[in-house]
PDB file of C-alpha atoms in Angstrom:
ATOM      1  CA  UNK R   1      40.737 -41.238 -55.243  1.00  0.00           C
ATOM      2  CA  UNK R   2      43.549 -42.490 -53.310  1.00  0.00           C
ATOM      3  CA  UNK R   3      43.230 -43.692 -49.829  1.00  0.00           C
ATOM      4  CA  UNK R   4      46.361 -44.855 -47.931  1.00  0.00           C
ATOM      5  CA  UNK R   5      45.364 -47.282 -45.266  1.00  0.00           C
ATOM      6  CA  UNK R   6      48.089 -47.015 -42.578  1.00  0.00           C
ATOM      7  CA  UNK R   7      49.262 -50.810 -42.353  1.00  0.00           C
ATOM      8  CA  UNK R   8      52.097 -53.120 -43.501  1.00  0.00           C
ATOM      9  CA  UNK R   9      49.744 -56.338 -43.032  1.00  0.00           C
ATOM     10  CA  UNK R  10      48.712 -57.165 -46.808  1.00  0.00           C
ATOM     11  CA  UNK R  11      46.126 -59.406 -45.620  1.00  0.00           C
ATOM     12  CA  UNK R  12      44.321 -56.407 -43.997  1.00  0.00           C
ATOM     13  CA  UNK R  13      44.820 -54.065 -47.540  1.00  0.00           C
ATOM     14  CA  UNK R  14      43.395 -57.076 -49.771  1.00  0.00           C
ATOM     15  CA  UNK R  15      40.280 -57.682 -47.569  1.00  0.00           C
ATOM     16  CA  UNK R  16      39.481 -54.016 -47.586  1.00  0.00           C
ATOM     17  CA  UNK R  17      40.179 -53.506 -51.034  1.00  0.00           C
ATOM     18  CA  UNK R  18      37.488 -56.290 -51.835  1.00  0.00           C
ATOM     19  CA  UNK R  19      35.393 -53.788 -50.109  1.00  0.00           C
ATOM     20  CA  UNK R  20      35.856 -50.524 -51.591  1.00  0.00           C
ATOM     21  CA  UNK R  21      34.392 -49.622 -54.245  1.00  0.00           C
ATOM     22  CA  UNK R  22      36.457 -49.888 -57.480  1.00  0.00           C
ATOM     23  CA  UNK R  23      36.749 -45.534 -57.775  1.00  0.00           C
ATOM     24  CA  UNK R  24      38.968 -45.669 -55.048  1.00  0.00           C
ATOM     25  CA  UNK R  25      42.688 -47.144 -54.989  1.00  0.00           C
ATOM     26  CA  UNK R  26      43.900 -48.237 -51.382  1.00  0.00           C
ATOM     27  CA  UNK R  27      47.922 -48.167 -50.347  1.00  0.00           C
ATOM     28  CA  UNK R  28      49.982 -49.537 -48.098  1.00  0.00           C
ATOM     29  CA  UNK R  29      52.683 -47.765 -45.635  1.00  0.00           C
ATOM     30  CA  UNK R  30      55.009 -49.834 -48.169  1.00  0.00           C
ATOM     31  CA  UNK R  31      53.231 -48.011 -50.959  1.00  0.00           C
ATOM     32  CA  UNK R  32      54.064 -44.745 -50.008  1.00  0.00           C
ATOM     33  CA  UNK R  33      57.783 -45.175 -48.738  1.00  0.00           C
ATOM     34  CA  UNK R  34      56.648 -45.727 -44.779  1.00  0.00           C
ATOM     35  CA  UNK R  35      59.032 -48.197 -43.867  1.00  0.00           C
ATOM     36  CA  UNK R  36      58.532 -47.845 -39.840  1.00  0.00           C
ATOM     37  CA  UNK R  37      56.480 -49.171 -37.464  1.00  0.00           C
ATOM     38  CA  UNK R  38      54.006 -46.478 -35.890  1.00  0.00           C
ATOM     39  CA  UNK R  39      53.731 -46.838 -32.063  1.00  0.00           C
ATOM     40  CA  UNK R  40      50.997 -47.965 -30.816  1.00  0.00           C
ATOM     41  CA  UNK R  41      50.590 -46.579 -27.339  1.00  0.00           C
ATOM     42  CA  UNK R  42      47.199 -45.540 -26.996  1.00  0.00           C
ATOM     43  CA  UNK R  43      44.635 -47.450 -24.342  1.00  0.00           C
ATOM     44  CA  UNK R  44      42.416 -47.606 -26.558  1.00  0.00           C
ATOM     45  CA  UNK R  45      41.678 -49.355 -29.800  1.00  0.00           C
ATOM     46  CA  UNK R  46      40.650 -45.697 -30.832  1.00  0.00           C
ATOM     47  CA  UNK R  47      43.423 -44.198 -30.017  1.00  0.00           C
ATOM     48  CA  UNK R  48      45.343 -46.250 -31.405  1.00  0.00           C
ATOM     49  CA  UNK R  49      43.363 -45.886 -34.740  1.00  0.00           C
ATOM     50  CA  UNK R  50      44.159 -41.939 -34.684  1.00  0.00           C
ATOM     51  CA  UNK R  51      47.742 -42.221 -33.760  1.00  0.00           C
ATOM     52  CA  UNK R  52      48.718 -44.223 -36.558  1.00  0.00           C
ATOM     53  CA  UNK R  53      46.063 -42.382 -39.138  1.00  0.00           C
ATOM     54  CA  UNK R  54      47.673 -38.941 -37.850  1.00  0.00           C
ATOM     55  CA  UNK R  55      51.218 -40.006 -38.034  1.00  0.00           C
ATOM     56  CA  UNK R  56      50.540 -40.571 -41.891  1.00  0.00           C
ATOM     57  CA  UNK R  57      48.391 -37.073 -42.328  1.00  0.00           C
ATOM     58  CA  UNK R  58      51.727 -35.315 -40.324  1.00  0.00           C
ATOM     59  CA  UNK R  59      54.571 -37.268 -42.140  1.00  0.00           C
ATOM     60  CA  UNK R  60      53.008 -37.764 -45.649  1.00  0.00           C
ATOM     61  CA  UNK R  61      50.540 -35.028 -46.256  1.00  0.00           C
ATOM     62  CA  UNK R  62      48.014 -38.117 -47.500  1.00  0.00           C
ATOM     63  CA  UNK R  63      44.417 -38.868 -46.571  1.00  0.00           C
ATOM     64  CA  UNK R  64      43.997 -42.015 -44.556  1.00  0.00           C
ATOM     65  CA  UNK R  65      42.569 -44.371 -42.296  1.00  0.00           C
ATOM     66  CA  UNK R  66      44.274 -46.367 -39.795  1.00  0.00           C
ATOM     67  CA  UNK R  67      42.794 -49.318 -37.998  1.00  0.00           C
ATOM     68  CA  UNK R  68      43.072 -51.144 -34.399  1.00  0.00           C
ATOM     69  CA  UNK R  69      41.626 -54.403 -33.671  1.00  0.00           C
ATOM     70  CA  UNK R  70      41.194 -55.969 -30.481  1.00  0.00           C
ATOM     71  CA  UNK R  71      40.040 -59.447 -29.237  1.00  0.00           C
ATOM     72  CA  UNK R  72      38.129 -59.051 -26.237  1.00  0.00           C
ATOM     73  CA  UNK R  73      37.383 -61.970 -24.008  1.00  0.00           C
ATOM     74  CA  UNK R  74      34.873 -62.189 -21.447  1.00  0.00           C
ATOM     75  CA  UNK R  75      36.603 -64.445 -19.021  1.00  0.00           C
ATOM     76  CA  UNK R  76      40.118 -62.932 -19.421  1.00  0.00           C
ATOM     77  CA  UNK R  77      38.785 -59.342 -18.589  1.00  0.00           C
ATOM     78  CA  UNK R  78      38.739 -58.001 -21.936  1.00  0.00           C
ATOM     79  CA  UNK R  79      42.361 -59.343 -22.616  1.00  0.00           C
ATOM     80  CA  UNK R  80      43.878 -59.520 -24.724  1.00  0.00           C
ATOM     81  CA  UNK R  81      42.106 -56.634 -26.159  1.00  0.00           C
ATOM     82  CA  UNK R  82      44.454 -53.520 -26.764  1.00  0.00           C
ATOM     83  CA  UNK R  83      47.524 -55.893 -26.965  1.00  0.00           C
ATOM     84  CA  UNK R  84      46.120 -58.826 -29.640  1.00  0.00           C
ATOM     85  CA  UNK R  85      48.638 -58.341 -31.622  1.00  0.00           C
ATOM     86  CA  UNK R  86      51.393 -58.624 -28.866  1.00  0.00           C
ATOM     87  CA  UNK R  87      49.497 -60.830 -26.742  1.00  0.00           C
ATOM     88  CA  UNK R  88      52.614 -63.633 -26.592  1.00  0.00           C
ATOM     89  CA  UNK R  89      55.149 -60.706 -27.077  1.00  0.00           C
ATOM     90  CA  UNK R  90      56.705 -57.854 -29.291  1.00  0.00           C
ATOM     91  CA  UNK R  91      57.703 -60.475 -31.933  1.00  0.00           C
ATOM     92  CA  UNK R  92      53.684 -59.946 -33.343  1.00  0.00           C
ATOM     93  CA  UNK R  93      53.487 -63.935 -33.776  1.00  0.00           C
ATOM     94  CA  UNK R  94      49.962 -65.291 -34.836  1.00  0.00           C
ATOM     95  CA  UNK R  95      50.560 -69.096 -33.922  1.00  0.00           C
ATOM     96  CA  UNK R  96      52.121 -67.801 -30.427  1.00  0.00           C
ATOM     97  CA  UNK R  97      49.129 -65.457 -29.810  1.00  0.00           C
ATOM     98  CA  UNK R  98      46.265 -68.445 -30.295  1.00  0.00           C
ATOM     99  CA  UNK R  99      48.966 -70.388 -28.317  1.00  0.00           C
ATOM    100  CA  UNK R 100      48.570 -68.287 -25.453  1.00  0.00           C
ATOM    101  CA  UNK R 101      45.300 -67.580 -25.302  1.00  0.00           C
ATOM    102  CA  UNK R 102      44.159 -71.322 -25.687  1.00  0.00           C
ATOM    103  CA  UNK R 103      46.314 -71.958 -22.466  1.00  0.00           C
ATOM    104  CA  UNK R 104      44.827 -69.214 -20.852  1.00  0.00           C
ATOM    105  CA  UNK R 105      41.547 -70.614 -21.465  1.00  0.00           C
ATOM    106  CA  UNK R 106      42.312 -74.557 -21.103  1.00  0.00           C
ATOM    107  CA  UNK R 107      39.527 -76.279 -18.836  1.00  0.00           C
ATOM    108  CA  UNK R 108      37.066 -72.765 -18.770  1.00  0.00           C
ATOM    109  CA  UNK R 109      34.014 -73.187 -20.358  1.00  0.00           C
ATOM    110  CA  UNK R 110      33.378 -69.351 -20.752  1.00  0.00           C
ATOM    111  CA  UNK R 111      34.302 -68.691 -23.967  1.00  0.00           C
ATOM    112  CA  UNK R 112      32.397 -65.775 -24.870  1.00  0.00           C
ATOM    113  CA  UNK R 113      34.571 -63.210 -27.081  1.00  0.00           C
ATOM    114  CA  UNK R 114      34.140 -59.926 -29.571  1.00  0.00           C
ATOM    115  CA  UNK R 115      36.471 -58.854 -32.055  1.00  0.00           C
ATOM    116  CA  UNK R 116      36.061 -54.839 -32.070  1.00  0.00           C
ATOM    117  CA  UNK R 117      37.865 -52.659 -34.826  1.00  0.00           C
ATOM    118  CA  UNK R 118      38.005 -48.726 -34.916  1.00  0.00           C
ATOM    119  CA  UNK R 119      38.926 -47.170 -37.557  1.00  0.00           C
ATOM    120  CA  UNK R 120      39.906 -43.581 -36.975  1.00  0.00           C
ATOM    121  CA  UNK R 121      39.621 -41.195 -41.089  1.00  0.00           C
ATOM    122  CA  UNK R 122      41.802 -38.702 -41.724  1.00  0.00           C
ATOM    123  CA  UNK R 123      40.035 -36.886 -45.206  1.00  0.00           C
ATOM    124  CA  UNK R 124      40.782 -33.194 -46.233  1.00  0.00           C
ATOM    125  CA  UNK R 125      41.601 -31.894 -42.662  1.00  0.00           C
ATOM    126  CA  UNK R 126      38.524 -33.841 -40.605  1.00  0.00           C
ATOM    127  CA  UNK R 127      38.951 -36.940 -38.515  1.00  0.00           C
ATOM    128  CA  UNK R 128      35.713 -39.245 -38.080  1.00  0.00           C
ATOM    129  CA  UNK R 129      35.887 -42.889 -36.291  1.00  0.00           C
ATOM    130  CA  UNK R 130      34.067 -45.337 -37.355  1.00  0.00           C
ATOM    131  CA  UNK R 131      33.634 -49.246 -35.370  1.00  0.00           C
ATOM    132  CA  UNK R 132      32.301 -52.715 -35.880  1.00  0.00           C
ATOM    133  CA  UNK R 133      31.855 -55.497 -33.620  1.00  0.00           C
ATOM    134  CA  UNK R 134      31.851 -59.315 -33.883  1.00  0.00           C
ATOM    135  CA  UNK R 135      30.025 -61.447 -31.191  1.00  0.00           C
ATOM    136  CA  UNK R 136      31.514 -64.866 -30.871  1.00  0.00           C
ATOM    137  CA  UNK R 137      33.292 -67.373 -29.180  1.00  0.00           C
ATOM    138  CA  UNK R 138      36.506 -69.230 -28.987  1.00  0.00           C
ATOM    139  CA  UNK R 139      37.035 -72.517 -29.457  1.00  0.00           C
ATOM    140  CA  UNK R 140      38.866 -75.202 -27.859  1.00  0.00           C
ATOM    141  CA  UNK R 141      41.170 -75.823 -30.904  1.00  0.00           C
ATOM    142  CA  UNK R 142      42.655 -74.333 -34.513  1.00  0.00           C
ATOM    143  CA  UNK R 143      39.848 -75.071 -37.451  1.00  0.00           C
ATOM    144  CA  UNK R 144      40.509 -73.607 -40.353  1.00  0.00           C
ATOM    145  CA  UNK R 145      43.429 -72.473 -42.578  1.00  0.00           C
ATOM    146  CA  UNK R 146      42.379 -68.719 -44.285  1.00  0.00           C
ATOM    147  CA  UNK R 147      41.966 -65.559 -42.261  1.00  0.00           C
ATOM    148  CA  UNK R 148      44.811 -64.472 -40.120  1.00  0.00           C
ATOM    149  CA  UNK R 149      45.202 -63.629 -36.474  1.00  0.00           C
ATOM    150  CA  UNK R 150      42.743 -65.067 -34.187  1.00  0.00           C
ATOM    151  CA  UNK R 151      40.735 -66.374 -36.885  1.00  0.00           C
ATOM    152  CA  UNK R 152      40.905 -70.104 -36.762  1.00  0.00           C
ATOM    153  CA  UNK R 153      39.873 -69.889 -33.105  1.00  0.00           C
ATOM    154  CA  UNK R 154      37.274 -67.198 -33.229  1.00  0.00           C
ATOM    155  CA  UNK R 155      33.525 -68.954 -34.346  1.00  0.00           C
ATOM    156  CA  UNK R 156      31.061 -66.084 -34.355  1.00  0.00           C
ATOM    157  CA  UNK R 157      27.980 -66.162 -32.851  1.00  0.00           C
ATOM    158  CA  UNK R 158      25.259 -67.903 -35.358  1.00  0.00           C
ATOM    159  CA  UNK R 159      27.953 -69.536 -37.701  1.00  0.00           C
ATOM    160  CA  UNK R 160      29.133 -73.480 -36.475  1.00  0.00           C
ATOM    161  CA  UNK R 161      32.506 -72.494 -38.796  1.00  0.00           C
ATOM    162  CA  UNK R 162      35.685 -70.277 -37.604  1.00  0.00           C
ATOM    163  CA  UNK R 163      36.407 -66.905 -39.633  1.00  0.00           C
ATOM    164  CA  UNK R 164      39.361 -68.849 -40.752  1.00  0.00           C
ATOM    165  CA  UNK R 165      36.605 -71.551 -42.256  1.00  0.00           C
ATOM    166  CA  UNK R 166      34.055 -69.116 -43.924  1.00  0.00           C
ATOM    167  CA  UNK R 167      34.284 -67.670 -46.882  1.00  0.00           C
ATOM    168  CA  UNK R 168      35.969 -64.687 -46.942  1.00  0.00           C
ATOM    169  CA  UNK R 169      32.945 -62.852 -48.555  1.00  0.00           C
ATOM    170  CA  UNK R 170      31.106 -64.204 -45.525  1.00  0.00           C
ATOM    171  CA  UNK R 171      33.432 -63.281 -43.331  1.00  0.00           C
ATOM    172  CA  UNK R 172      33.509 -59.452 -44.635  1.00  0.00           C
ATOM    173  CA  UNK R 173      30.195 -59.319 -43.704  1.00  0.00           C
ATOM    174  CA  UNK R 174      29.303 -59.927 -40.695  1.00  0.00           C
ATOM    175  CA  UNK R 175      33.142 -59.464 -39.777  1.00  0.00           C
ATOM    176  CA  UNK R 176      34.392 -56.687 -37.030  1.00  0.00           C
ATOM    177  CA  UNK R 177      36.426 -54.733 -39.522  1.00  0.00           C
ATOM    178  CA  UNK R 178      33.720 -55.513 -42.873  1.00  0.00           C
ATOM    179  CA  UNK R 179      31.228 -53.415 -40.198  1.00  0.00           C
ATOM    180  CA  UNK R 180      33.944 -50.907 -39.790  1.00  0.00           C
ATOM    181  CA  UNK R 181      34.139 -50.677 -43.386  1.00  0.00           C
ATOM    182  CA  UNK R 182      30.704 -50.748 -44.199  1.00  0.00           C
ATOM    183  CA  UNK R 183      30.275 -47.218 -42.402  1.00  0.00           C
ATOM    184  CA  UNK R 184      33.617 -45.778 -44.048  1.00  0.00           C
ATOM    185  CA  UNK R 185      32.334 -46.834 -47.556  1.00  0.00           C
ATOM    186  CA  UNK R 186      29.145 -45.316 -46.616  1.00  0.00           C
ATOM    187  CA  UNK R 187      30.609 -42.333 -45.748  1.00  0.00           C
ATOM    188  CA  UNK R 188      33.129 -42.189 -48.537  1.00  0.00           C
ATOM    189  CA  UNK R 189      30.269 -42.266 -51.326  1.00  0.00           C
ATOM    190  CA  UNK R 190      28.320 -39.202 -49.863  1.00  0.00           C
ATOM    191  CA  UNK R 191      31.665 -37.572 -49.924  1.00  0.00           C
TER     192      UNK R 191
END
């Protein structure tokens, strides 16, 4: 079976693929001639999930998933939440996201964050959502070099390491988006 998964980011594509089993081949938007960027307009890490899964199902006739992810953070009101990605601007930057967000954070001690991902499944005319959640904090500097994102800044709760530090069969886990996944495989295998 062939699953597109409705994002450019490789990083995201090879982390799930570690997670699917083998019977099922995941693609890219690059994969399947989707050069453009879907808007993301939604409130909501859902809806942002089924915009992007439906724009694929409308435009490409495939079956899909599409995922949002969202660092929430206690002190900042749930920012950066729906706009992680564009926290420091539309240029997407990593480095000037954890920038940002360190600064915005300098001298508070309340640290306490989540990393939630939806994941909105488009399969043979049905749409299910599926989500995972990742209790943690953020530290005071980078550790870390794997991961991407918010990773070398996010330590989740139990672990003294940042995702960027852990493994990453650790980090798929106990990770946001490996819970996420967890309940698509599940699903997928009954299917």
């Amino acid at each position: 079976m062939e699953l597109v998964f409705a994002t450019h980011n490789q990083n995201k594509v090879k982390e799930v693929q570690l997670l699917i089993p083998a019977n099922i081949k995941i693609l890219s938007l690059t994969d399947i001639g989707c050069h453009e960027e879907i808007p993301e307009t939604a409130n909501t890490l859902e809806g942002n999930a089924k915009l992007k899964a439906d724009f694929v199902t409308k435009n490409y006739g495939r079956n899909c998933f599409a995922d949002d992810t969202g660092l929430i953070v206690e002190s900042l009101n749930g920012a950066p939440g729906v706009f992680s990605a564009r926290y420091a601007g539309e240029q997407k930057n990593s480095h000037d996201n954890i920038e940002k967000l360190l600064k915005e954070l300098l001298n508070n001690e309340a640290r306490k964050a989540a990393f939630k991902t939806c994941i909105a499944l488009n399969i043979n005319s049905k749409q299910l959502i599926f989500s995972g959640k990742a209790p943690g904090e953020i530290t005071k500097t980078r550790q870390g070099k794997d991961g991407f994102g918010y990773d070398p800044v996010f330590k989740p709760t139990g672990y003294s390491k940042t995702f960027a530090e852990l493994p990453i069969e650790v980090k798929n886990k106990i990770s946001h988006r490996g819970k996420a996944i967890q309940q698509l495989i599940t699903y997928l295998k009954g299917y």
